[in-house]
Coordinates of C-alpha atoms in Angstrom, one line a residue:
Chain A
X1 CA 61.8 111.4 105.2
X2 CA 61.1 108.8 101.4
X3 CA 59.7 111.1 99.4
X4 CA 60.9 114.3 97.1
X5 CA 64.7 115.4 96.6
X6 CA 65.1 112.4 100.3
X7 CA 64.6 109.6 97.3
X8 CA 67.6 111.0 95.2
X9 CA 69.8 110.8 98.4
X10 CA 68.8 107.6 99.1
X11 CA 69.3 106.1 96.0
X12 CA 72.8 107.3 95.8
X13 CA 74.2 107.0 99.1
X14 CA 73.2 103.0 98.2
X15 CA 75.6 103.3 95.1
X16 CA 77.9 105.0 96.8
X17 CA 78.5 101.9 100.3
X18 CA 78.2 99.9 97.1
X19 CA 80.8 101.3 95.7
X20 CA 82.9 102.1 98.3
X21 CA 82.4 98.7 100.0
X22 CA 83.7 97.0 97.4
X23 CA 86.5 99.4 96.7
X24 CA 87.4 99.8 100.5
X25 CA 87.9 96.2 100.9
X26 CA 90.4 95.9 98.8
X27 CA 92.3 99.4 100.3
X28 CA 92.2 98.0 103.9
X29 CA 93.5 94.8 102.3
X30 CA 96.4 96.3 100.6
X31 CA 96.8 98.8 103.4
X32 CA 96.9 102.2 101.5
X33 CA 94.2 103.6 103.9
X34 CA 96.6 106.4 102.9
X35 CA 96.1 106.2 99.7
X36 CA 92.3 106.2 100.2
X37 CA 92.0 109.1 102.0
X38 CA 94.5 111.1 100.0
X39 CA 93.4 110.9 96.4
X40 CA 89.7 112.0 97.3
X41 CA 90.9 115.1 99.3
X42 CA 93.8 116.1 97.5
X43 CA 91.0 115.7 94.1
X44 CA 88.6 118.3 96.1
X45 CA 91.6 120.9 94.4
X46 CA 90.3 120.1 91.2
X47 CA 86.2 121.0 91.6
X48 CA 87.9 123.9 92.6
X49 CA 89.8 124.5 89.6
X50 CA 87.2 123.5 87.7
X51 CA 84.9 126.3 89.1
X52 CA 87.5 128.8 88.3
X53 CA 87.9 128.2 84.8
X54 CA 84.0 127.6 84.3
X55 CA 83.9 123.9 83.3
X56 CA 81.8 120.6 85.3
X57 CA 83.0 119.0 88.2
X58 CA 83.5 116.4 88.0
X59 CA 85.6 116.7 85.2
X60 CA 87.9 118.3 87.7
X61 CA 87.3 116.1 90.0
X62 CA 88.3 112.7 87.5
X63 CA 91.5 114.8 86.3
X64 CA 92.9 115.8 89.8
X65 CA 91.9 112.9 91.3
X66 CA 93.8 110.2 87.9
X67 CA 96.7 112.7 88.1
X68 CA 97.0 112.3 92.0
X69 CA 96.8 108.2 90.9
X70 CA 99.7 108.4 88.7
X71 CA 101.9 110.9 90.7
X72 CA 101.1 108.2 94.2
X73 CA 102.3 105.2 91.9
X74 CA 105.3 107.1 89.7
X75 CA 106.9 108.8 92.9
X76 CA 106.2 105.6 95.3
X77 CA 109.1 103.1 94.9
X78 CA 108.5 99.5 95.4
X79 CA 105.6 99.1 97.0
X80 CA 106.3 102.4 99.5
X81 CA 103.9 104.9 98.7
X82 CA 104.3 106.9 102.4
X83 CA 106.3 109.9 101.9
X84 CA 105.3 109.7 98.0
X85 CA 101.4 110.0 99.0
X86 CA 102.0 113.2 101.6
X87 CA 103.5 115.0 99.1
X88 CA 101.4 114.2 97.1
X89 CA 97.9 114.8 98.7
X90 CA 99.5 118.7 100.2
X91 CA 100.6 119.7 96.6
X92 CA 96.7 119.2 95.1
X93 CA 95.8 120.7 98.8
X94 CA 97.8 124.2 97.5
X95 CA 96.3 124.1 94.4
X96 CA 93.0 124.1 96.1
X97 CA 94.0 126.9 98.9
X98 CA 95.1 128.6 96.1
X99 CA 91.7 128.3 93.4
X100 CA 90.0 128.5 96.3
X101 CA 91.3 131.6 96.8
X102 CA 91.2 133.1 93.7
X103 CA 87.6 132.2 93.0
X104 CA 85.7 134.4 94.8
X105 CA 82.3 132.9 94.6
X106 CA 83.9 129.4 96.0
X107 CA 84.3 129.7 99.2
X108 CA 81.0 128.2 101.3
X109 CA 80.9 125.7 98.8
X110 CA 84.6 123.8 100.4
X111 CA 83.0 122.7 103.0
X112 CA 80.3 120.6 101.6
X113 CA 83.6 119.9 99.3
X114 CA 85.0 119.0 102.6
X115 CA 81.9 117.1 104.5
X116 CA 79.2 116.0 101.8
X117 CA 76.4 117.2 100.5
X118 CA 74.4 114.5 101.0
X119 CA 70.7 115.8 101.3
X120 CA 71.4 118.0 98.4
X121 CA 71.9 115.9 95.0
X122 CA 69.9 116.0 92.0
X123 CA 68.6 114.2 89.6
X124 CA 71.5 115.0 86.3
X125 CA 73.8 113.6 89.7
X126 CA 72.3 110.6 89.7
X127 CA 73.8 108.7 86.3
X128 CA 77.1 109.9 86.2
X129 CA 77.3 108.7 89.6
X130 CA 75.2 105.6 88.6
X131 CA 77.5 105.2 85.1
X132 CA 80.9 105.5 87.0
X133 CA 79.9 102.8 89.9
X134 CA 79.3 99.6 87.5
X135 CA 82.6 101.1 86.0
X136 CA 84.0 100.6 88.9
X137 CA 82.0 97.2 89.8
X138 CA 83.3 95.7 86.3
X139 CA 87.3 97.0 86.9
X140 CA 87.1 95.2 90.0
X141 CA 85.4 92.4 88.7
X142 CA 88.1 91.8 86.4
X143 CA 91.2 92.8 88.3
X144 CA 89.2 90.3 91.0
X145 CA 92.4 87.5 90.8
X146 CA 95.6 89.0 90.5
X147 CA 94.4 92.4 92.8
X148 CA 93.1 89.5 95.6
X149 CA 96.7 87.7 95.3
X150 CA 98.9 91.0 94.9
X151 CA 97.6 92.3 97.8
X152 CA 98.0 89.6 99.8
X153 CA 101.1 87.4 98.5
X154 CA 102.7 90.2 96.4
X155 CA 106.0 87.9 95.9
X156 CA 104.1 84.8 95.0
X157 CA 102.5 86.7 92.4
X158 CA 105.7 88.3 90.6
X159 CA 106.9 84.9 90.6
X160 CA 103.5 84.0 88.8
X161 CA 104.3 86.5 86.3
X162 CA 101.4 89.6 87.4
X163 CA 103.1 92.6 86.9
X164 CA 102.6 94.0 90.0
X165 CA 102.6 97.8 89.8
X166 CA 101.0 97.9 86.6
X167 CA 98.1 96.2 88.6
X168 CA 98.7 99.0 91.7
X169 CA 98.6 101.5 89.2
X170 CA 95.1 100.2 87.5
X171 CA 93.8 99.3 91.4
X172 CA 95.0 103.7 92.2
X173 CA 92.8 104.6 89.2
X174 CA 89.8 102.4 90.2
X175 CA 90.2 104.2 93.9
X176 CA 89.9 108.1 91.5
X177 CA 87.3 106.6 89.7
X178 CA 85.1 105.3 92.7
X179 CA 86.4 109.5 94.0
X180 CA 85.1 111.4 91.1
X181 CA 82.2 109.5 91.4
X182 CA 80.8 110.6 95.0
X183 CA 82.7 113.3 96.4
X184 CA 80.8 116.0 95.2
X185 CA 77.4 114.3 96.2
X186 CA 78.7 112.9 99.5
X187 CA 82.5 115.0 100.4
X188 CA 85.7 113.7 101.0
X189 CA 85.3 112.4 104.8
X190 CA 82.5 110.1 103.9
X191 CA 84.1 108.3 101.8
X192 CA 86.8 108.1 103.0
X193 CA 85.3 106.4 106.4
X194 CA 83.0 103.9 104.7
X195 CA 86.4 102.5 102.7
X196 CA 88.3 101.9 105.8
X197 CA 85.6 101.6 108.5
X198 CA 83.0 98.6 106.5
X199 CA 86.0 96.8 105.7
X200 CA 87.7 96.5 108.5
X201 CA 84.8 95.9 110.3
X202 CA 83.5 93.3 107.8
X203 CA 87.6 91.4 107.9
X204 CA 87.2 90.8 111.8
X205 CA 84.1 89.0 111.3
X206 CA 84.9 87.3 108.8
X207 CA 88.1 85.6 107.1
X208 CA 86.7 84.1 103.4
X209 CA 87.4 87.1 101.1
X210 CA 83.6 86.9 99.2
X211 CA 81.8 87.0 102.4
X212 CA 84.1 89.7 104.1
X213 CA 83.3 91.7 100.3
X214 CA 79.9 91.2 101.4
X215 CA 79.5 91.6 105.1
X216 CA 81.8 94.9 104.0
X217 CA 79.3 96.0 101.6
X218 CA 76.5 95.4 103.7
X219 CA 77.9 97.4 107.2
X220 CA 78.6 100.1 104.4
X221 CA 75.3 100.0 103.2
X222 CA 74.1 100.0 106.8
X223 CA 76.2 103.0 108.4
X224 CA 74.9 105.4 105.2
X225 CA 71.3 105.0 105.4
X226 CA 71.3 105.0 109.2
X227 CA 73.4 108.2 109.4
X228 CA 71.3 109.8 106.5
X229 CA 68.3 109.2 108.3
X230 CA 69.6 110.2 111.3
X231 CA 70.7 113.5 109.7
X232 CA 67.3 113.6 108.5
X233 CA 65.9 113.6 112.0
X234 CA 68.9 115.5 113.4
X235 CA 69.4 118.4 111.0
X236 CA 73.2 117.5 111.8
X237 CA 75.4 116.7 108.9
X238 CA 75.3 113.5 107.3
X239 CA 79.4 113.2 107.6
X240 CA 79.0 113.1 111.8
X241 CA 76.6 110.9 111.5
X242 CA 79.1 108.1 109.4
X243 CA 82.2 109.0 110.4
X244 CA 81.2 108.2 113.9
X245 CA 79.5 105.3 112.8
X246 CA 82.0 103.8 110.8
X247 CA 84.4 103.8 113.3
X248 CA 81.9 102.3 115.7
X249 CA 81.0 99.3 113.6
X250 CA 85.2 99.1 114.3
X251 CA 85.2 98.9 117.7
X252 CA 82.8 96.8 117.6
X253 CA 84.8 93.8 115.2
X254 CA 87.6 94.4 117.0
X255 CA 85.8 93.6 120.3
X256 CA 83.9 90.7 118.6
X257 CA 88.1 89.6 117.2
X258 CA 88.9 89.6 120.3
X259 CA 86.4 88.0 122.5
X260 CA 87.1 85.5 120.0
X261 CA 90.9 84.9 120.1
X262 CA 90.6 84.7 124.0
X263 CA 87.6 82.4 123.6
X264 CA 90.2 80.0 121.6
X265 CA 93.0 80.7 123.1
X266 CA 92.2 78.0 125.9
X267 CA 91.6 74.9 123.3
X268 CA 95.2 75.8 121.2
X269 CA 98.0 77.9 121.1
X270 CA 97.6 80.2 117.8
X271 CA 100.3 79.3 114.6
X272 CA 102.0 81.8 113.5
X273 CA 101.3 84.2 111.0
X274 CA 101.3 82.3 108.1
X275 CA 104.1 82.9 105.7
X276 CA 104.1 82.5 102.4
X277 CA 100.8 80.8 100.7
X278 CA 98.4 78.6 102.4
X279 CA 99.0 74.6 101.8
X280 CA 95.3 74.0 101.2
X281 CA 95.8 76.2 97.8
X282 CA 92.7 78.6 99.3
X283 CA 93.1 82.1 100.0
X284 CA 91.9 83.3 103.9
X285 CA 92.8 86.6 104.7
X286 CA 94.7 86.0 108.1
X287 CA 98.3 87.2 106.4
Chain B
X1 CA 120.0 148.2 93.1
X2 CA 117.2 149.8 95.5
X3 CA 115.1 149.7 92.3
X4 CA 115.5 146.1 92.1
X5 CA 115.3 145.7 95.7
X6 CA 111.9 147.4 95.5
X7 CA 110.9 144.9 92.6
X8 CA 112.1 142.1 94.8
X9 CA 110.5 142.7 97.8
X10 CA 107.7 145.4 97.5
X11 CA 107.4 148.3 99.7
X12 CA 106.7 147.5 103.6
X13 CA 108.2 143.6 103.4
X14 CA 110.4 144.9 105.9
X15 CA 108.8 147.1 108.6
X16 CA 104.9 145.2 108.5
X17 CA 104.3 143.9 111.5
X18 CA 102.3 141.3 110.0
X19 CA 105.0 139.4 108.4
X20 CA 107.4 139.6 111.3
X21 CA 104.8 137.5 113.2
X22 CA 104.7 135.0 110.8
X23 CA 108.2 135.0 109.7
X24 CA 108.8 133.9 113.6
X25 CA 106.4 131.7 113.8
X26 CA 107.3 130.0 110.7
X27 CA 110.4 129.4 111.4
X28 CA 109.4 127.9 114.6
X29 CA 107.6 125.7 113.1
X30 CA 109.7 124.7 110.4
X31 CA 112.6 123.8 113.1
X32 CA 110.2 121.6 115.5
X33 CA 108.8 120.2 112.2
X34 CA 112.1 119.6 110.7
X35 CA 113.1 117.6 114.4
X36 CA 109.9 115.7 114.5
X37 CA 109.9 115.1 111.2
X38 CA 112.7 113.4 109.8
X39 CA 111.8 110.4 112.4
X40 CA 108.7 110.3 111.1
X41 CA 110.0 110.3 107.8
X42 CA 112.1 107.0 108.5
X43 CA 109.4 105.7 110.8
X44 CA 107.0 106.1 107.2
X45 CA 104.5 108.0 109.6
X46 CA 103.3 109.8 107.6
X47 CA 100.3 109.3 107.8
X48 CA 99.7 109.7 111.7
X49 CA 100.8 113.2 110.9
X50 CA 98.2 113.9 107.8
X51 CA 95.9 112.2 109.8
X52 CA 96.8 114.4 113.2
X53 CA 97.0 117.4 111.5
X54 CA 93.1 116.4 109.8
X55 CA 92.2 115.9 113.7
X56 CA 93.1 119.3 114.6
X57 CA 90.9 121.0 111.9
X58 CA 88.6 119.1 114.8
X59 CA 90.2 120.9 117.9
X60 CA 89.9 123.9 115.6
X61 CA 87.1 124.2 114.7
X62 CA 86.1 123.4 118.8
X63 CA 87.8 126.5 119.7
X64 CA 86.5 128.9 118.1
X65 CA 82.7 127.8 119.0
X66 CA 84.2 127.7 122.5
X67 CA 85.5 131.1 121.4
X68 CA 89.3 130.2 122.9
X69 CA 92.8 130.5 120.7
X70 CA 93.2 128.1 117.5
X71 CA 96.1 126.8 119.0
X72 CA 95.2 125.0 121.6
X73 CA 92.5 123.5 120.3
X74 CA 94.6 122.4 117.5
X75 CA 97.0 120.6 120.6
X76 CA 94.5 119.2 122.6
X77 CA 92.7 117.4 119.4
X78 CA 96.0 116.1 118.4
X79 CA 97.4 115.1 121.5
X80 CA 93.9 112.9 122.2
X81 CA 93.9 111.9 119.0
X82 CA 97.6 110.7 119.2
X83 CA 96.5 108.4 122.4
X84 CA 93.3 107.5 120.6
X85 CA 95.6 105.9 117.8
X86 CA 97.7 104.0 120.3
X87 CA 95.1 103.5 122.4
X88 CA 93.8 100.6 119.8
X89 CA 98.2 100.4 119.4
X90 CA 98.7 97.3 116.3
X91 CA 102.2 97.0 115.3
X92 CA 102.4 96.3 112.1
X93 CA 102.6 98.9 109.0
X94 CA 99.5 97.9 108.1
X95 CA 97.6 97.2 110.8
X96 CA 98.8 101.0 112.0
X97 CA 97.8 102.5 109.1
X98 CA 94.6 100.9 109.7
X99 CA 94.1 101.6 113.1
X100 CA 95.0 105.5 112.3
X101 CA 92.7 105.5 110.2
X102 CA 89.7 104.6 111.5
X103 CA 90.7 107.6 114.2
X104 CA 91.5 109.7 111.3
X105 CA 87.3 109.1 110.0
X106 CA 86.0 109.7 113.4
X107 CA 87.6 112.9 114.0
X108 CA 87.1 114.5 110.6
X109 CA 83.0 113.6 111.6
X110 CA 83.3 115.7 115.2
X111 CA 84.9 118.3 112.7
X112 CA 82.3 118.4 109.7
X113 CA 79.7 118.7 113.3
X114 CA 81.5 121.4 115.2
X115 CA 82.7 123.5 111.4
X116 CA 78.7 123.2 111.4
X117 CA 78.1 125.0 115.0
X118 CA 80.1 127.2 114.2
X119 CA 78.4 128.5 111.2
X120 CA 75.0 127.6 113.0
X121 CA 76.5 130.3 116.0
X122 CA 77.9 132.7 114.7
X123 CA 76.6 133.1 111.0
X124 CA 80.2 132.9 109.7
X125 CA 81.3 130.3 106.7
X126 CA 84.5 131.9 106.8
X127 CA 86.1 129.1 109.4
X128 CA 85.8 126.5 107.8
X129 CA 88.5 127.8 105.3
X130 CA 90.7 129.8 107.2
X131 CA 91.0 126.5 109.6
X132 CA 91.5 123.9 106.9
X133 CA 93.8 126.5 104.9
X134 CA 95.1 129.0 107.6
X135 CA 96.1 131.8 107.3
X136 CA 99.1 133.0 108.3
X137 CA 98.6 136.8 108.1
X138 CA 96.0 136.7 110.7
X139 CA 98.5 135.7 113.5
X140 CA 98.9 138.2 116.2
X141 CA 101.4 138.3 118.3
X142 CA 99.9 137.9 121.0
X143 CA 100.2 134.0 120.0
X144 CA 104.0 134.1 119.7
X145 CA 105.0 132.7 123.4
X146 CA 102.4 129.7 123.5
X147 CA 104.3 129.1 119.5
X148 CA 107.8 129.6 121.3
X149 CA 106.8 126.8 124.5
X150 CA 105.1 124.5 122.4
X151 CA 108.4 124.2 120.3
X152 CA 110.4 123.8 123.1
X153 CA 108.9 120.8 125.1
X154 CA 108.2 118.9 120.9
X155 CA 112.3 119.7 120.7
X156 CA 113.3 118.8 124.5
X157 CA 111.0 115.6 124.0
X158 CA 112.7 114.0 120.7
X159 CA 116.2 115.6 122.0
X160 CA 115.8 113.8 124.8
X161 CA 114.8 110.8 123.1
X162 CA 117.4 110.8 121.0
X163 CA 119.3 107.6 120.0
X164 CA 116.4 105.4 121.8
X165 CA 114.4 106.6 119.4
X166 CA 116.8 106.7 116.0
X167 CA 117.4 103.2 117.4
X168 CA 113.9 101.4 118.0
X169 CA 112.8 103.8 115.0
X170 CA 115.2 101.6 111.8
X171 CA 114.6 98.4 113.3
X172 CA 112.3 97.7 116.7
X173 CA 113.2 95.1 117.3
X174 CA 117.1 95.4 117.9
X175 CA 116.1 98.3 119.5
X176 CA 113.9 95.9 121.9
X177 CA 116.7 93.5 122.5
X178 CA 118.6 96.3 123.8
X179 CA 116.9 96.8 126.4
X180 CA 115.2 99.6 125.1
X181 CA 111.1 100.6 126.1
X182 CA 110.2 101.1 122.4
X183 CA 106.4 100.9 123.2
X184 CA 107.2 103.9 125.9
X185 CA 109.4 105.3 123.4
X186 CA 107.1 104.8 120.8
X187 CA 103.7 106.9 123.3
X188 CA 106.5 110.4 123.9
X189 CA 107.0 109.9 120.3
X190 CA 104.5 110.6 118.9
X191 CA 103.3 113.1 121.6
X192 CA 105.9 115.2 120.2
X193 CA 104.9 114.6 116.1
X194 CA 101.4 115.7 118.2
X195 CA 102.3 119.4 119.3
X196 CA 104.5 119.6 116.0
X197 CA 101.5 119.2 114.1
X198 CA 99.9 121.2 116.5
X199 CA 101.9 124.6 115.8
X200 CA 102.7 124.0 112.0
X201 CA 98.6 123.4 111.2
X202 CA 98.6 126.7 113.0
X203 CA 101.2 128.2 111.0
X204 CA 100.2 127.4 107.3
X205 CA 96.7 125.7 108.0
X206 CA 95.4 121.7 109.3
X207 CA 95.3 120.1 106.1
X208 CA 98.6 121.2 104.9
X209 CA 100.7 121.0 108.4
X210 CA 102.0 117.2 106.6
X211 CA 103.7 119.7 103.7
X212 CA 105.4 121.2 106.5
X213 CA 106.1 118.1 108.3
X214 CA 106.9 115.3 105.7
X215 CA 108.4 117.5 103.4
X216 CA 112.0 118.7 104.0
X217 CA 112.6 116.0 106.3
X218 CA 112.4 113.7 103.1
X219 CA 114.2 116.6 100.8
X220 CA 116.8 116.4 103.8
X221 CA 117.1 112.2 104.2
X222 CA 118.2 112.3 100.2
X223 CA 120.2 115.1 100.9
X224 CA 121.9 112.9 103.9
X225 CA 122.8 110.1 105.8
X226 CA 123.9 111.6 108.7
X227 CA 120.2 111.8 111.4
X228 CA 121.7 115.2 112.9
X229 CA 122.5 116.4 109.7
X230 CA 119.6 115.7 107.8
X231 CA 117.7 117.6 111.6
X232 CA 119.8 120.4 110.6
X233 CA 119.3 120.3 107.0
X234 CA 115.0 119.8 107.6
X235 CA 115.3 123.3 109.8
X236 CA 117.0 125.3 107.3
X237 CA 115.1 123.9 104.3
X238 CA 111.7 124.5 106.3
X239 CA 113.0 127.9 107.6
X240 CA 114.4 128.9 103.4
X241 CA 110.1 127.1 102.6
X242 CA 108.4 129.3 104.7
X243 CA 110.1 132.6 104.2
X244 CA 110.5 132.3 100.7
X245 CA 106.4 131.9 100.7
X246 CA 105.7 134.6 102.8
X247 CA 107.6 136.5 100.2
X248 CA 106.1 135.4 97.1
X249 CA 102.2 136.0 98.8
X250 CA 103.2 139.4 99.6
X251 CA 103.8 140.3 96.9
X252 CA 101.2 138.4 94.5
X253 CA 98.9 140.9 95.5
X254 CA 98.7 142.4 92.7
X255 CA 99.7 139.7 90.1
X256 CA 96.1 138.1 89.4
X257 CA 94.0 141.7 89.1
X258 CA 90.4 140.4 89.0
X259 CA 91.4 139.4 92.7
X260 CA 93.2 142.3 94.4
X261 CA 93.8 139.7 97.2
X262 CA 97.1 138.2 97.9
X263 CA 97.8 134.3 97.0
X264 CA 97.7 132.4 99.9
X265 CA 101.1 131.8 102.0
X266 CA 100.2 127.7 102.0
X267 CA 99.7 127.1 98.5
X268 CA 103.5 128.3 97.9
X269 CA 105.1 126.2 100.8
X270 CA 103.4 123.6 99.2
X271 CA 105.0 124.2 96.0
X272 CA 108.3 124.8 96.5
X273 CA 108.4 121.8 99.0
X274 CA 106.9 119.6 95.9
X275 CA 109.2 121.3 93.4
X276 CA 112.7 121.0 96.4
X277 CA 111.4 117.0 97.0
X278 CA 112.2 116.5 92.7
X279 CA 115.1 118.2 92.5
X280 CA 116.3 116.8 95.4
X281 CA 116.0 113.1 94.2
X282 CA 117.5 114.2 90.6
X283 CA 121.2 113.4 91.5
X284 CA 120.4 109.9 93.3
X285 CA 118.0 109.7 89.6
X286 CA 121.5 110.7 87.1
X287 CA 124.1 108.2 89.3
X288 CA 121.6 105.7 88.5
X289 CA 122.1 106.4 84.3
X290 CA 125.1 107.1 85.0
X291 CA 126.4 103.8 85.6
X292 CA 123.3 101.8 84.0
X293 CA 124.1 103.4 80.9
X294 CA 127.7 101.4 79.7
X295 CA 126.1 98.5 80.1
X296 CA 123.1 99.4 77.6
X297 CA 123.5 98.7 73.7
X298 CA 123.9 102.0 72.1
X299 CA 122.4 102.9 68.7

């Protein structure tokens, strides 16, 4: 289980989990689950296009992922991405359907693109994955404060002169990058489940942003490692275990939050949902 | 004249039974999706529609596994997923999207398993593509009665909900104040959405079903503000888009010489709808520019 080709799988999965846990935290915070689903899913068309014209699939992924991010950001207005995201997604998927049909030898690969093939990762995929992961983490570190503020309190951020629209586009670009590095090795499903499930579970346990991010990365790592081990033992697809384990983590998180709320409600009445900036000046996640 | 017509409609287009079945099924799908889709756009539930569509992949692959018709698989999976989403039941839009995402992730996980078992048990790799992207030209006429029944159910449900649904979509608080059971209306609506998605998935494939649900409705709502007119327009746009796509796909057989196969119908549907959405936005944009233009300094 820890020899030969499996070493690559463990390495890549670890990198993917760290990035997914980090980027996913902001996805959940901003309520952009749909975008996080649409960009990885749609950019699979890029891989099909790349195989049709005979260039590196990673390039195809990157181009389509960035196109998706820009299109969603341009078509949606005032933070409402709903319909724009849906239409961008289906446009890209429609192109994907066309490319798959036109390229004769591509059909079996559709499954591995949608559901991942982490056990077939090669050394040549390791370096670009690590490089893009580094870029993602750096970008999030640089954007951290304005991103946090514009996610939690968009009005306050705008009043302080932060260009929320530009931050939004930058964040979508980071999601696109994270997608580009992860989808070719783990599939669109795995990355989406990790980006949503782990951070959502983490937020049930703590209100402090940095703790939540750390916990989100830890949960993502645990889910991925468990999924690979189970997949190795049972021969079932990795995506199945990642999808169900992520959902299970979320369920546990929700149950924990609910039980704590019940325990608290005996002592004090819950304060109403906070409006405006918290008086303490410290950002918590209970907005 | 007839030569030009023959150039547009390739020989055998009108007599082909495959085309007739595809046109019938897609017309019903367009009507149902138009009706349900207008409310999806108003309620901002595109993601729920997309998620139900993706999850019906699970149903489709499960149905393939146990050898029943895909429509039943789509329907059962979509309705079950809608029920779970409602059970998690977070009412704020952000939390609702999260709940949708979690259900979607778990559903896709199951789909991965089923498709894997499909390829192991039936030693075929084609299942993934035909379930995910649909294949309108392989629908048999025996499926039509089920499609009609499902369509009637969804349209009746939305019609019966009628004004309470509209009010609770636009302003849940106002609806609640008037004594409308908002939660119940939401559940019934989600059921109609699940059925619509199942039919759309059957027609143009699971992951493109959103196009038929959200696209025509979004175009229609850009053209008119009246809900009734928007529903009618959305249904008409949906029918126009699917029928034109069937024609284009039928004609496309000899467009790309190396392959010698027709282009997927779903591709044309999606492209036409996307172009329509952009075009429908033009009048408003032009009007806005005309309003702003006099204020701009010249030169």
